[in-house]
CSV table of C-alpha atoms and ligand atoms in Angstrom, one decimal:
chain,number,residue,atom,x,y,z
A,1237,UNK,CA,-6.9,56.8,69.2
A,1238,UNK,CA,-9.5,56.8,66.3
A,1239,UNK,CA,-8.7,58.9,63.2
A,1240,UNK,CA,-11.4,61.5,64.3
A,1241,UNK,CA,-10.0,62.2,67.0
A,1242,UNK,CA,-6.5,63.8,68.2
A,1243,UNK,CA,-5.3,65.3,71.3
A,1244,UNK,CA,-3.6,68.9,71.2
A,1245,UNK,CA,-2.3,70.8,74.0
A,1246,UNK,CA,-2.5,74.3,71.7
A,1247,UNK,CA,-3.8,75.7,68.8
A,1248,UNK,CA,-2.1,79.3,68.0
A,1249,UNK,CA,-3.5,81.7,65.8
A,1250,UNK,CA,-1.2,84.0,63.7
A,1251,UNK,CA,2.2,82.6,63.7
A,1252,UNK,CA,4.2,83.9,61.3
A,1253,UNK,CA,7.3,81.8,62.7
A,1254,UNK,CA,6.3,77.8,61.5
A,1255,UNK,CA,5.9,78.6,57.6
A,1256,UNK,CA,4.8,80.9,54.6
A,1257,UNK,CA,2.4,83.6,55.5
A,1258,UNK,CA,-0.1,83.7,58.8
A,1259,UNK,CA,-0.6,80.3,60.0
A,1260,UNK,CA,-2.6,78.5,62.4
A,1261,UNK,CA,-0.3,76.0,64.5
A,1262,UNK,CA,-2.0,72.9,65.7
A,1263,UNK,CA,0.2,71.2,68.4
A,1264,UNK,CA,0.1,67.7,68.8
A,1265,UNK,CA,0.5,65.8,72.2
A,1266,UNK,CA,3.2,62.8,72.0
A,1267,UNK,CA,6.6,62.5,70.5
A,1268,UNK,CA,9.2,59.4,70.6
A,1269,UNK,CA,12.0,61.6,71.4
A,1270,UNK,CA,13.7,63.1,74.8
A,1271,UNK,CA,15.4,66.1,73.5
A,1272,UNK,CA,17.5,67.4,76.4
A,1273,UNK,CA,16.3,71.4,76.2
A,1274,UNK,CA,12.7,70.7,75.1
A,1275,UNK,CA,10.7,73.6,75.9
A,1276,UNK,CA,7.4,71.4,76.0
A,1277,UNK,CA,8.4,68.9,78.7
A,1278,UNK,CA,4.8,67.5,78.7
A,1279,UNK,CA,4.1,67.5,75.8
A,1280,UNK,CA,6.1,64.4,74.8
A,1281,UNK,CA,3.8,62.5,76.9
A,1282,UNK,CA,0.4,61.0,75.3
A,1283,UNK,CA,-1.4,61.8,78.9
A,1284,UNK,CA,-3.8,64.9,79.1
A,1285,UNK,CA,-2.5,67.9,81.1
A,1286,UNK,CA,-4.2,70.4,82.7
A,1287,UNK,CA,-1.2,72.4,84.5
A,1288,UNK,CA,-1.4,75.8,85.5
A,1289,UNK,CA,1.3,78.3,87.3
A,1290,UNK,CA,0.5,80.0,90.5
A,1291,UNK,CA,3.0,82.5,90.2
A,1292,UNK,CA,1.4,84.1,86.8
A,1293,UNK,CA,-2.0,84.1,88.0
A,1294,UNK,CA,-2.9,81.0,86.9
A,1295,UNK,CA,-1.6,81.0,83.5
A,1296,UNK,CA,-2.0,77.2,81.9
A,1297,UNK,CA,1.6,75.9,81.6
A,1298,UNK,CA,-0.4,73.1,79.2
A,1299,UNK,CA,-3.9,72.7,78.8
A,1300,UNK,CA,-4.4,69.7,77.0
A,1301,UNK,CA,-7.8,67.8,75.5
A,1302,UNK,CA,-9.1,65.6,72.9
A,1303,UNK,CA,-10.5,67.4,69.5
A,1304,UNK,CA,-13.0,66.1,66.9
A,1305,UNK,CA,-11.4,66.9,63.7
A,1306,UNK,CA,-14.3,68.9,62.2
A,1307,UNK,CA,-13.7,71.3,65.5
A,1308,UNK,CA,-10.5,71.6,64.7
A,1309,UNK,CA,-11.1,72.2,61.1
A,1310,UNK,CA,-13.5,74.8,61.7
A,1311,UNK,CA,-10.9,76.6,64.1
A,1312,UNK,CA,-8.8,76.8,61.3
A,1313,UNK,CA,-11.0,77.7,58.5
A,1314,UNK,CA,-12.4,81.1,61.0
A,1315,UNK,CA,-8.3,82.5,59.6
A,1316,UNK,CA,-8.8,81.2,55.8
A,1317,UNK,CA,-9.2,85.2,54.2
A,1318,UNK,CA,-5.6,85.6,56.4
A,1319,UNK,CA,-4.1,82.6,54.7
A,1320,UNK,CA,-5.5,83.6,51.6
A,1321,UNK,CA,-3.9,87.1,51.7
A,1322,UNK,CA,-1.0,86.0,52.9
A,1323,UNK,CA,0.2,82.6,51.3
A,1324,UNK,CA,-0.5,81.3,54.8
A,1325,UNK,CA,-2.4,78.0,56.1
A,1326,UNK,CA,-2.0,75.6,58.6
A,1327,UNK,CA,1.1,74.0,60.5
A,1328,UNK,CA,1.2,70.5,62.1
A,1329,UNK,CA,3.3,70.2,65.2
A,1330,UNK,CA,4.1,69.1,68.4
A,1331,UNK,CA,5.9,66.6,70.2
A,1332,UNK,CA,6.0,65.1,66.8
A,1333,UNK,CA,2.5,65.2,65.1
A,1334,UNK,CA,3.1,61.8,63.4
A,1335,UNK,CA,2.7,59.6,67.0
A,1336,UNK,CA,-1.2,60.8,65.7
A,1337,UNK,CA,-0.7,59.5,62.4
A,1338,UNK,CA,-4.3,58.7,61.7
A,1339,UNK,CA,-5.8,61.8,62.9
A,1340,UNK,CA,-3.0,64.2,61.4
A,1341,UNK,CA,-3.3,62.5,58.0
A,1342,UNK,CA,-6.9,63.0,58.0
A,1343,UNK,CA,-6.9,66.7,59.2
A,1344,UNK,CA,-4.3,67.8,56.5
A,1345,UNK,CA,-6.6,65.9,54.1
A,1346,UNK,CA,-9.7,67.8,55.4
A,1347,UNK,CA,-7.8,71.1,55.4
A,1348,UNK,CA,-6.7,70.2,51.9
A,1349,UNK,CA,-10.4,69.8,50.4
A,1350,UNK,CA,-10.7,73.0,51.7
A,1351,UNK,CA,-8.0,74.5,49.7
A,1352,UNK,CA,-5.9,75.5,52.6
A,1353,UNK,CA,-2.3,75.2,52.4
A,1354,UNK,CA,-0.7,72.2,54.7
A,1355,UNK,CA,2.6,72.7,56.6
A,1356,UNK,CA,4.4,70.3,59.4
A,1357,UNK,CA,6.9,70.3,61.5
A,1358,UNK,CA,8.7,67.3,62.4
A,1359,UNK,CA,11.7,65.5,63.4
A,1360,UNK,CA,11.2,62.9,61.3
A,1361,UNK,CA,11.4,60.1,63.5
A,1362,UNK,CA,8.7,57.9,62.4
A,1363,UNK,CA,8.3,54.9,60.4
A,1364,UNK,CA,9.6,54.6,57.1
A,1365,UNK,CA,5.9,53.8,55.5
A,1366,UNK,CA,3.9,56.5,57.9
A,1367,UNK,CA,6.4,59.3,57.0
A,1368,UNK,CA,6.1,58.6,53.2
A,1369,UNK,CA,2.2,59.3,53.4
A,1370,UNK,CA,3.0,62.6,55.1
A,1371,UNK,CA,5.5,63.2,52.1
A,1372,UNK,CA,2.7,62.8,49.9
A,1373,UNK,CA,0.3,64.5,51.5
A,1374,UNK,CA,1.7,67.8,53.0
A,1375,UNK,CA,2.9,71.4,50.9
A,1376,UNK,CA,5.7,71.7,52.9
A,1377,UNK,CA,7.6,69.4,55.0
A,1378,UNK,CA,9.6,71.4,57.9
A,1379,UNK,CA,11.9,69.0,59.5
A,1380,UNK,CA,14.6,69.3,62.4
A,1381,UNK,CA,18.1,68.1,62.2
A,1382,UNK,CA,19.7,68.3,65.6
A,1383,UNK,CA,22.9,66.2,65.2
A,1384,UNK,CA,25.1,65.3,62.6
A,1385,UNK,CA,26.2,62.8,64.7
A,1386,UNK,CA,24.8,59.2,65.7
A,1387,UNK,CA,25.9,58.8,69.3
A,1388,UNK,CA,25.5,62.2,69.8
A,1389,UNK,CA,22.0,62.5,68.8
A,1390,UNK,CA,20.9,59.5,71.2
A,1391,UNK,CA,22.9,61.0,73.5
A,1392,UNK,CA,20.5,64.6,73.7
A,1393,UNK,CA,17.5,63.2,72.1
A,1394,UNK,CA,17.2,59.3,73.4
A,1395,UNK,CA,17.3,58.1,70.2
A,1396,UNK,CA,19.8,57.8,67.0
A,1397,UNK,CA,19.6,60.0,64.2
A,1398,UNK,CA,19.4,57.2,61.4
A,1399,UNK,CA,15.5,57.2,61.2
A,1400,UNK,CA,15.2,61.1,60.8
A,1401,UNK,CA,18.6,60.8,58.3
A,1402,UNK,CA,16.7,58.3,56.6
A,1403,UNK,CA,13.9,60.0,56.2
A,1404,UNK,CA,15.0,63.5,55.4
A,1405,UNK,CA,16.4,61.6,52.1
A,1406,UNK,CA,13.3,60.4,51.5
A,1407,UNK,CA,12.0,64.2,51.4
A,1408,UNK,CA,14.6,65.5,49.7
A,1409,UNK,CA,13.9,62.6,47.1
A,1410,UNK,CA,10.4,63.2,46.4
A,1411,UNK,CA,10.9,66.8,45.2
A,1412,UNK,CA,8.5,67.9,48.2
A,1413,UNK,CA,8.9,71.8,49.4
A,1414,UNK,CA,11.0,71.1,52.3
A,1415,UNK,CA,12.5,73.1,54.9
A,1416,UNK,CA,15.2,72.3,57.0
A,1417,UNK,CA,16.4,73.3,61.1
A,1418,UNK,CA,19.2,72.8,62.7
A,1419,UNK,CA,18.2,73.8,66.8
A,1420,UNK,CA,21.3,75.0,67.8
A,1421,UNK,CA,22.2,74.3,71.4
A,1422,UNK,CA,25.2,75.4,73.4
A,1423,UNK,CA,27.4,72.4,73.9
A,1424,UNK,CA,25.5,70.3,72.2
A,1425,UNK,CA,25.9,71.2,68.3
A,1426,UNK,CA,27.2,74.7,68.6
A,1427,UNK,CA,30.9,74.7,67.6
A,1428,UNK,CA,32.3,75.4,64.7
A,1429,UNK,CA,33.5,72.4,64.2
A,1430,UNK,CA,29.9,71.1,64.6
A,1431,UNK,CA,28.9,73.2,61.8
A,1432,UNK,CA,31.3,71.7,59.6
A,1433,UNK,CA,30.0,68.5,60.5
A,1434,UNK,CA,26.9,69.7,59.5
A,1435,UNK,CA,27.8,71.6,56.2
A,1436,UNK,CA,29.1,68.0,54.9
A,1437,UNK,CA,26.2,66.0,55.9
A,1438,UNK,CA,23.6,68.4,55.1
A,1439,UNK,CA,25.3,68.7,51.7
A,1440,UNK,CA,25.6,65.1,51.3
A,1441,UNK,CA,22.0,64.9,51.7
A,1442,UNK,CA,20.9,67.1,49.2
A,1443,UNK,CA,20.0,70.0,51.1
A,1444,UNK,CA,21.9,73.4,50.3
A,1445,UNK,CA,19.8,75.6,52.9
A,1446,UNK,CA,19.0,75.6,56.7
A,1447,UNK,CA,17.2,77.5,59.3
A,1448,UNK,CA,18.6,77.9,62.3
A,1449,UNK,CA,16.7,78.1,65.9
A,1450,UNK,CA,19.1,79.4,68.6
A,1451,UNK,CA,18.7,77.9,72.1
A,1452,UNK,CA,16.1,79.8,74.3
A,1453,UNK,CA,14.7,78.9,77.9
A,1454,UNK,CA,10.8,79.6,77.3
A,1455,UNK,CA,10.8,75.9,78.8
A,1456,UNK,CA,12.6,76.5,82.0
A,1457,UNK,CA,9.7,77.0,84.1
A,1458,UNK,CA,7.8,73.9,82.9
A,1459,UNK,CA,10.4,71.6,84.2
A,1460,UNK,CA,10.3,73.1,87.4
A,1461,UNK,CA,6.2,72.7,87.3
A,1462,UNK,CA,6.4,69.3,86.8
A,1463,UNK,CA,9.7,68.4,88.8
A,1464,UNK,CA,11.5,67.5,86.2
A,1465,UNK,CA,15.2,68.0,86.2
A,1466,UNK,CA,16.1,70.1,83.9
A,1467,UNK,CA,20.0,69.8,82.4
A,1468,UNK,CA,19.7,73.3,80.8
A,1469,UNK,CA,19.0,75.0,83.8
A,1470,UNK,CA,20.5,78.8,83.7
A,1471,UNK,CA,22.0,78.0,80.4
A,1472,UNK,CA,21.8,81.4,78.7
A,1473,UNK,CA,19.5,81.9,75.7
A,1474,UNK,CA,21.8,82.0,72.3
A,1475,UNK,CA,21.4,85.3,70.0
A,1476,UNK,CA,21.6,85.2,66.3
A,1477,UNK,CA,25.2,87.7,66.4
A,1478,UNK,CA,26.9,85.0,68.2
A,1479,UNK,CA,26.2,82.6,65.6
A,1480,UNK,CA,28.2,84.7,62.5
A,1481,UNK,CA,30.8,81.8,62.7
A,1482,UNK,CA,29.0,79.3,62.8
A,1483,UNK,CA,26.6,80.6,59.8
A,1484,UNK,CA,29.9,81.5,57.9
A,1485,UNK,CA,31.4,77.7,58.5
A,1486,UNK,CA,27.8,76.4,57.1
A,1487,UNK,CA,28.3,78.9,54.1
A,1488,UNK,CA,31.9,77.8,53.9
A,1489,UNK,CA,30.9,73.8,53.6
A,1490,UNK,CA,27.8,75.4,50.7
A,1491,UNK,CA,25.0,75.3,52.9
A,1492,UNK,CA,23.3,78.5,53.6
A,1493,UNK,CA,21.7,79.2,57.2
A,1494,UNK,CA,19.2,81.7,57.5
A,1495,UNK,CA,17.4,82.8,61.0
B,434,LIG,S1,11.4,66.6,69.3
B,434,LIG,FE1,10.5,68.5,70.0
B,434,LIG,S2,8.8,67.9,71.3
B,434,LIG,FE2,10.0,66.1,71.0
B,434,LIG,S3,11.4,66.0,72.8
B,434,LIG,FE3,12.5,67.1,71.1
B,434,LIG,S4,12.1,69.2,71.4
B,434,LIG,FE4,10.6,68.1,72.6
């Protein structure tokens, strides 16, 4: 793909979930990973979807399309007096926006010359070189840890955690605003004995805070759109009360996990 030129399955207006302020959320299609309860099914794939479901009048499931970079720019900059007013800007994510390096480098930059504040979330699994730019360039870095352990971590995402471990020490390193997430999925990473796990590597990394994102099923229908299987399937959702102990073994090992 040229550096012009990205495809996005969604651009949401007013999020107040994915960083400071009101943000503008650019979602990018693509992402090296197969986590296990991904509530974007499709949008790991680099292929343009145009998916709709009959049973909710034809709501898009995904809508997916190639956009110059100046469109999207000027999507964003219509919100700039909200960011302005409300130490908001614009978030990066996906799939995992760095599979677009080229054209997510170049919209931050844009975005950046127009004095708009740059966020992104990512797992972090990308090359060691490509992720340093993104270091460099970005505000704030908002990256996922979703094991503490290696076998584990291929296990639910397809891959091994030592790129995205590697990498997170590279953010911590550079002094970068970062924030860090641990998804939290039932019977996947959601013992206690997982957070402990997670207290000592988080704290041997350098990072002393965490935000966690309990398991929902806003996915659910997707996989069964695309006829996908689906492991999570009538897994219930998981509410931030049930997670006291595991927030209180995190504070325990000196990290602190907020919602
Ligand atoms: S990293 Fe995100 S987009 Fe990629 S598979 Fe996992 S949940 Fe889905």
């Amino acid at each position: 793909m040229p550096e012009d030129v990205g495809r996005i399955f969604n651009i949401q207006k007013f999020s107040l979930h994915d960083g400071p302020g009101i943000r503008t959320v650019v979602f990018l299609k693509g992402c090296p990973l197969g986590c296990k309860w991904c509530s974007n099914p499709s949008s790991r794939k680099l292929q343009i979807v145009s998916m709709r479901d009959p049973d909710l009048d034809g709501v898009f499931v995904e809508d997916s399309r190639d956009y110059e970079v100046d469109e999207v720019v000027r999507l964003c900059l219509q919100d700039l007096p909200f960011y302005e007013e409300s130490g908001g800007g614009v978030t990066l994510s996906g799939g995992e926006a760095m599979v677009q390096h080229r054209f997510a480098l170049n919209l931050i930059n844009r975005l950046r010359e127009e004095g708009v504040h740059t966020a992104m979330e990512t797992t972090g699994y990308a090359a060691e070189p490509i992720f340093s730019r993104f270091v460099d360039a970005l505000d704030l870095l908002i990256m996922d840890v979703k094991h503490h352990s290696r076998k584990e971590h291929k296990r639910w995402t397809d891959r091994p955690n030592d790129l995205p471990l590697k990498n997170l020490r590279t953010a911590v390193a550079s002094g970068k605003p970062l924030w860090v997430r641990i998804p939290v999925i039932p019977g996947v990473n959601d013992s206690l004995d997982d957070a402990a796990k997670f207290a000592r590597l988080l704290t041997e990394l350098g990072v002393a805070e965490v935000q966690l994102l309990p398991f929902h099923q806003f996915g659910e229908r997707k996989y069964e759109l695309l006829g996908w299987t689906y492991e999570f399937e009538g897994v219930p959702a998981l509410h931030e009360e049930e997670l006291a102990g595991f927030q209180q073994v995190l504070a325990d090992g000196g990290v602190t996990a907020r919602f």
